[in-house]
PDB file of C-alpha atoms in Angstrom:
ATOM      1  CA  PRO A 173       5.175 -16.437  21.438  1.00 74.00           C
ATOM      2  CA  LEU A 174       6.135 -19.909  20.687  1.00 79.00           C
ATOM      3  CA  THR A 175       2.166 -20.846  19.715  1.00 80.00           C
ATOM      4  CA  LEU A 176       2.436 -17.898  17.360  1.00 86.00           C
ATOM      5  CA  GLU A 177       1.801 -18.931  13.859  1.00 91.00           C
ATOM      6  CA  ILE A 178       2.127 -16.543  10.862  1.00 91.00           C
ATOM      7  CA  GLN A 179       0.709 -18.295   7.833  1.00 92.00           C
ATOM      8  CA  ALA A 180      -0.703 -17.241   4.655  1.00 90.00           C
ATOM      9  CA  GLY A 181      -3.945 -16.553   2.333  1.00 88.00           C
ATOM     10  CA  PRO A 182      -4.148 -17.806  -1.082  1.00 86.00           C
ATOM     11  CA  ARG A 183      -2.058 -14.694  -2.452  1.00 83.00           C
ATOM     12  CA  GLY A 184       0.434 -15.321  -0.140  1.00 85.00           C
ATOM     13  CA  LYS A 185      -0.435 -12.226   2.745  1.00 88.00           C
ATOM     14  CA  PRO A 186       0.621 -13.469   5.871  1.00 89.00           C
ATOM     15  CA  TYR A 187      -1.650 -13.772   8.886  1.00 90.00           C
ATOM     16  CA  LEU A 188      -1.721 -14.462  12.504  1.00 91.00           C
ATOM     17  CA  ALA A 189      -3.704 -17.771  12.485  1.00 92.00           C
ATOM     18  CA  PRO A 190      -5.909 -17.400  15.251  1.00 91.00           C
ATOM     19  CA  SER A 191      -5.582 -19.912  17.948  1.00 88.00           C
ATOM     20  CA  ALA A 192      -6.016 -20.532  21.902  1.00 85.00           C
ATOM     21  CA  ALA A 193      -3.834 -18.016  23.109  1.00 83.00           C
ATOM     22  CA  VAL A 194      -5.066 -15.525  20.619  1.00 86.00           C
ATOM     23  CA  PRO A 195      -8.183 -16.106  19.204  1.00 89.00           C
ATOM     24  CA  SER A 196      -8.954 -12.849  17.303  1.00 91.00           C
ATOM     25  CA  PRO A 197      -5.497 -11.881  16.516  1.00 92.00           C
ATOM     26  CA  PRO A 198      -4.502  -8.787  15.146  1.00 92.00           C
ATOM     27  CA  GLN A 199      -4.145  -7.886  10.968  1.00 92.00           C
ATOM     28  CA  PHE A 200      -0.988  -6.753   9.801  1.00 94.00           C
ATOM     29  CA  ASN A 201       1.380  -5.807   6.673  1.00 94.00           C
ATOM     30  CA  GLY A 202       4.631  -4.705   6.178  1.00 94.00           C
ATOM     31  CA  SER A 203       6.902  -2.923   3.348  1.00 94.00           C
ATOM     32  CA  HIS A 204      10.125  -1.791   2.601  1.00 93.00           C
ATOM     33  CA  ALA A 205      12.408   1.126   0.684  1.00 92.00           C
ATOM     34  CA  GLY A 206      15.864   1.607   1.104  1.00 89.00           C
ATOM     35  CA  ASP A 207      16.207   2.104   5.271  1.00 91.00           C
ATOM     36  CA  LEU A 208      12.528   2.783   6.308  1.00 93.00           C
ATOM     37  CA  VAL A 209      10.306   0.134   7.294  1.00 95.00           C
ATOM     38  CA  LEU A 210       6.909  -0.025   7.954  1.00 95.00           C
ATOM     39  CA  LEU A 211       4.336  -1.949   9.696  1.00 94.00           C
ATOM     40  CA  ALA A 212       0.533  -1.222   9.775  1.00 94.00           C
ATOM     41  CA  LEU A 213      -1.650  -3.703  12.889  1.00 92.00           C
ATOM     42  CA  HIS A 214      -4.579  -2.973  13.139  1.00 91.00           C
ATOM     43  CA  PRO A 215      -6.599  -5.368  16.315  1.00 90.00           C
ATOM     44  CA  SER A 216      -9.342  -6.722  13.753  1.00 87.00           C
ATOM     45  CA  GLN A 217      -9.487  -4.869   9.953  1.00 89.00           C
ATOM     46  CA  ALA A 218      -7.441  -6.237   7.217  1.00 91.00           C
ATOM     47  CA  VAL A 219      -4.581  -3.537   6.757  1.00 94.00           C
ATOM     48  CA  GLY A 220      -1.952  -2.931   4.164  1.00 93.00           C
ATOM     49  CA  VAL A 221       0.575  -0.380   3.587  1.00 95.00           C
ATOM     50  CA  ASP A 222       3.590   0.250   0.685  1.00 95.00           C
ATOM     51  CA  THR A 223       5.653   2.438   0.780  1.00 95.00           C
ATOM     52  CA  GLU A 224       8.942   3.537  -1.640  1.00 91.00           C
ATOM     53  CA  LYS A 225      12.027   5.774  -2.404  1.00 87.00           C
ATOM     54  CA  PRO A 226      11.169   8.792  -5.157  1.00 75.00           C
ATOM     55  CA  ASP A 227      14.279   8.162  -7.108  1.00 70.00           C
ATOM     56  CA  ARG A 228      12.767   4.888  -7.732  1.00 63.00           C
ATOM     57  CA  ARG A 229      13.690   4.158 -11.988  1.00 71.00           C
ATOM     58  CA  LEU A 230      10.115   3.986 -13.143  1.00 71.00           C
ATOM     59  CA  ASP A 231       9.283   3.777 -16.847  1.00 74.00           C
ATOM     60  CA  ARG A 232       7.002   5.841 -17.134  1.00 77.00           C
ATOM     61  CA  GLN A 233       5.080   5.169 -20.186  1.00 78.00           C
ATOM     62  CA  ARG A 234       5.065   1.185 -19.717  1.00 79.00           C
ATOM     63  CA  LEU A 235       3.712   1.734 -16.271  1.00 78.00           C
ATOM     64  CA  ALA A 236       1.660   4.714 -16.254  1.00 82.00           C
ATOM     65  CA  PRO A 237      -0.981   2.897 -18.043  1.00 82.00           C
ATOM     66  CA  ARG A 238      -1.091  -0.549 -15.991  1.00 77.00           C
ATOM     67  CA  LEU A 239      -2.098   1.437 -13.633  1.00 77.00           C
ATOM     68  CA  LEU A 240      -4.224   4.665 -14.438  1.00 79.00           C
ATOM     69  CA  SER A 241      -7.596   4.847 -15.427  1.00 78.00           C
ATOM     70  CA  SER A 242      -7.273   7.224 -18.910  1.00 82.00           C
ATOM     71  CA  GLN A 243      -9.109  10.483 -16.656  1.00 84.00           C
ATOM     72  CA  GLN A 244      -5.879   9.836 -14.570  1.00 82.00           C
ATOM     73  CA  LEU A 245      -3.517   9.077 -17.269  1.00 86.00           C
ATOM     74  CA  ALA A 246      -5.200  12.574 -18.646  1.00 88.00           C
ATOM     75  CA  GLU A 247      -4.004  14.715 -15.906  1.00 88.00           C
ATOM     76  CA  LEU A 248      -0.815  12.697 -15.568  1.00 88.00           C
ATOM     77  CA  ASP A 249       0.140  14.735 -18.637  1.00 89.00           C
ATOM     78  CA  HIS A 250      -1.086  17.628 -17.837  1.00 92.00           C
ATOM     79  CA  LEU A 251       1.797  17.865 -15.612  1.00 91.00           C
ATOM     80  CA  PRO A 252       5.461  19.408 -15.986  1.00 91.00           C
ATOM     81  CA  PRO A 253       7.965  16.229 -16.213  1.00 82.00           C
ATOM     82  CA  ALA A 254       9.328  16.414 -12.936  1.00 77.00           C
ATOM     83  CA  GLN A 255       5.685  15.832 -11.441  1.00 85.00           C
ATOM     84  CA  GLN A 256       4.582  13.451 -13.024  1.00 84.00           C
ATOM     85  CA  ARG A 257       6.973  10.638 -11.733  1.00 83.00           C
ATOM     86  CA  ALA A 258       6.026  11.695  -7.819  1.00 84.00           C
ATOM     87  CA  VAL A 259       2.150  11.485  -9.227  1.00 85.00           C
ATOM     88  CA  LEU A 260       3.427   8.133 -10.896  1.00 86.00           C
ATOM     89  CA  LEU A 261       5.009   7.005  -7.628  1.00 86.00           C
ATOM     90  CA  GLY A 262       2.269   7.948  -5.744  1.00 88.00           C
ATOM     91  CA  GLN A 263      -0.211   6.162  -7.560  1.00 86.00           C
ATOM     92  CA  TRP A 264       1.290   2.917  -7.191  1.00 86.00           C
ATOM     93  CA  CYS A 265       1.914   3.393  -3.528  1.00 90.00           C
ATOM     94  CA  ARG A 266      -1.886   3.970  -2.780  1.00 89.00           C
ATOM     95  CA  LEU A 267      -2.510   0.624  -4.911  1.00 87.00           C
ATOM     96  CA  GLU A 268      -0.255  -1.383  -4.035  1.00 89.00           C
ATOM     97  CA  ALA A 269      -1.860  -1.252  -0.152  1.00 92.00           C
ATOM     98  CA  GLN A 270      -5.454  -1.035  -1.402  1.00 89.00           C
ATOM     99  CA  LEU A 271      -4.042  -4.611  -3.319  1.00 89.00           C
ATOM    100  CA  LYS A 272      -2.180  -5.751  -0.168  1.00 91.00           C
ATOM    101  CA  CYS A 273      -5.313  -4.772   2.125  1.00 91.00           C
ATOM    102  CA  SER A 274      -7.721  -6.916   0.244  1.00 87.00           C
ATOM    103  CA  GLY A 275      -5.382  -9.726   0.096  1.00 85.00           C
ATOM    104  CA  GLN A 276      -5.703 -10.446  -4.056  1.00 79.00           C
ATOM    105  CA  GLY A 277      -1.920  -8.982  -4.938  1.00 71.00           C
ATOM    106  CA  LEU A 278      -0.752  -8.038  -7.742  1.00 69.00           C
ATOM    107  CA  ALA A 279      -4.030 -10.321  -9.179  1.00 67.00           C
ATOM    108  CA  GLY A 280      -6.071  -7.872  -8.142  1.00 65.00           C
ATOM    109  CA  LEU A 281      -4.977  -4.595 -10.350  1.00 68.00           C
ATOM    110  CA  GLU A 282      -6.818  -4.495 -13.036  1.00 64.00           C
ATOM    111  CA  ALA A 283      -9.906  -4.917 -10.846  1.00 65.00           C
ATOM    112  CA  LEU A 284      -9.036  -2.009  -8.811  1.00 63.00           C
ATOM    113  CA  ARG A 285      -7.639  -0.359 -11.393  1.00 60.00           C
ATOM    114  CA  GLN A 286     -10.971  -0.007 -12.965  1.00 60.00           C
ATOM    115  CA  GLY A 287     -13.001   0.853  -9.368  1.00 60.00           C
ATOM    116  CA  LEU A 288     -14.675  -2.298 -10.200  1.00 42.00           C
ATOM    117  CA  ALA A 289     -15.824  -3.051  -6.379  1.00 36.00           C
ATOM    118  CA  SER A 290     -17.394  -6.113  -6.677  1.00 41.00           C
ATOM    119  CA  ARG A 291     -14.291  -7.702  -7.536  1.00 43.00           C
ATOM    120  CA  THR A 292     -12.189  -5.479  -4.596  1.00 45.00           C
ATOM    121  CA  PRO A 293     -12.810  -4.979  -0.840  1.00 47.00           C
ATOM    122  CA  ARG A 294     -13.717  -1.144  -0.410  1.00 60.00           C
ATOM    123  CA  ALA A 295     -10.484   0.109   1.593  1.00 71.00           C
ATOM    124  CA  ASN A 296      -9.756   3.289   3.030  1.00 88.00           C
ATOM    125  CA  LEU A 297      -7.138   5.105   1.895  1.00 90.00           C
ATOM    126  CA  VAL A 298      -4.215   7.398   3.382  1.00 93.00           C
ATOM    127  CA  ASP A 299      -0.711   9.255   1.714  1.00 94.00           C
ATOM    128  CA  LEU A 300       1.376   8.647   5.380  1.00 95.00           C
ATOM    129  CA  ALA A 301       3.705  11.522   5.510  1.00 93.00           C
ATOM    130  CA  LEU A 302       7.232   9.814   5.655  1.00 93.00           C
ATOM    131  CA  PRO A 303      10.671  10.778   6.738  1.00 92.00           C
ATOM    132  CA  ALA A 304      11.823  13.250   3.474  1.00 88.00           C
ATOM    133  CA  GLY A 305      12.830  10.673   0.456  1.00 85.00           C
ATOM    134  CA  TYR A 306      10.186   7.937   1.174  1.00 92.00           C
ATOM    135  CA  CYS A 307       5.994   8.336   0.188  1.00 92.00           C
ATOM    136  CA  GLY A 308       3.621   5.718   0.995  1.00 95.00           C
ATOM    137  CA  ALA A 309       0.329   4.876   1.750  1.00 96.00           C
ATOM    138  CA  LEU A 310      -1.937   2.969   3.934  1.00 95.00           C
ATOM    139  CA  ALA A 311      -5.038   0.873   3.520  1.00 93.00           C
ATOM    140  CA  TRP A 312      -7.359  -1.066   6.335  1.00 92.00           C
ATOM    141  CA  ALA A 313     -10.901  -2.526   5.397  1.00 85.00           C
ATOM    142  CA  GLN A 314     -14.227  -0.467   6.040  1.00 74.00           C
ATOM    143  CA  PRO A 315     -16.136   0.331   8.467  1.00 66.00           C
ATOM    144  CA  ALA A 316     -12.799  -0.307  10.759  1.00 52.00           C
ATOM    145  CA  SER A 317     -12.576   3.190  12.898  1.00 58.00           C
ATOM    146  CA  PRO A 318      -8.966   4.848  11.150  1.00 56.00           C
ATOM    147  CA  PRO A 319      -5.724   3.417  12.836  1.00 59.00           C
ATOM    148  CA  GLN A 320      -3.891   5.558  15.023  1.00 59.00           C
ATOM    149  CA  PRO A 321      -0.346   6.476  13.567  1.00 57.00           C
ATOM    150  CA  LEU A 322       2.763   5.888  15.879  1.00 58.00           C
ATOM    151  CA  MET A 323       5.974   6.627  13.646  1.00 57.00           C
ATOM    152  CA  ARG A 324       8.848   5.402  16.153  1.00 58.00           C
ATOM    153  CA  SER A 325      12.874   5.285  14.161  1.00 57.00           C
ATOM    154  CA  ASN A 326      16.068   3.979  15.498  1.00 56.00           C
ATOM    155  CA  SER A 327      17.657   6.307  13.232  1.00 53.00           C
ATOM    156  CA  ALA A 328      19.119   9.729  14.562  1.00 46.00           C
ATOM    157  CA  SER A 329      18.985  11.546  11.062  1.00 48.00           C
ATOM    158  CA  THR A 330      14.928  10.466  11.553  1.00 45.00           C
ATOM    159  CA  ALA A 331      12.113  12.282  14.128  1.00 43.00           C
ATOM    160  CA  ALA A 332      10.106   9.806  15.552  1.00 39.00           C
TER     161      ALA A 332
END
């Protein structure tokens, strides 16, 4: 452990630097919300993970046009207001997981939102089944095989 070094990419994404002890280090990413912490690990491919609490305050009028395509906005407008919040937060988790996977951070939001694959590496994406009160998503670089989910909890109220 003393020989391992965590560095940051150009946009701040942390990574484990290659070393004599670990020439091909695993890739990782993390996220937290409330009492939940998520860590995503892959032996060789980039990963990104995000989690949010659905009770988080969201300004739908300001946030939705920045995150969603015109088609997604139209679909959102047809949902009941109570569902709009959950859909918007789920979309935010998916976008953030993809941006974290690519290492671009929020600087890559517009390219990802518009689907410009030439600027944003394509990633596999899944919604996560998390404890009640949370939503989340996981992205991993192609063509890697899907990660094997493992959920552990130190909380007596959350099933492992």
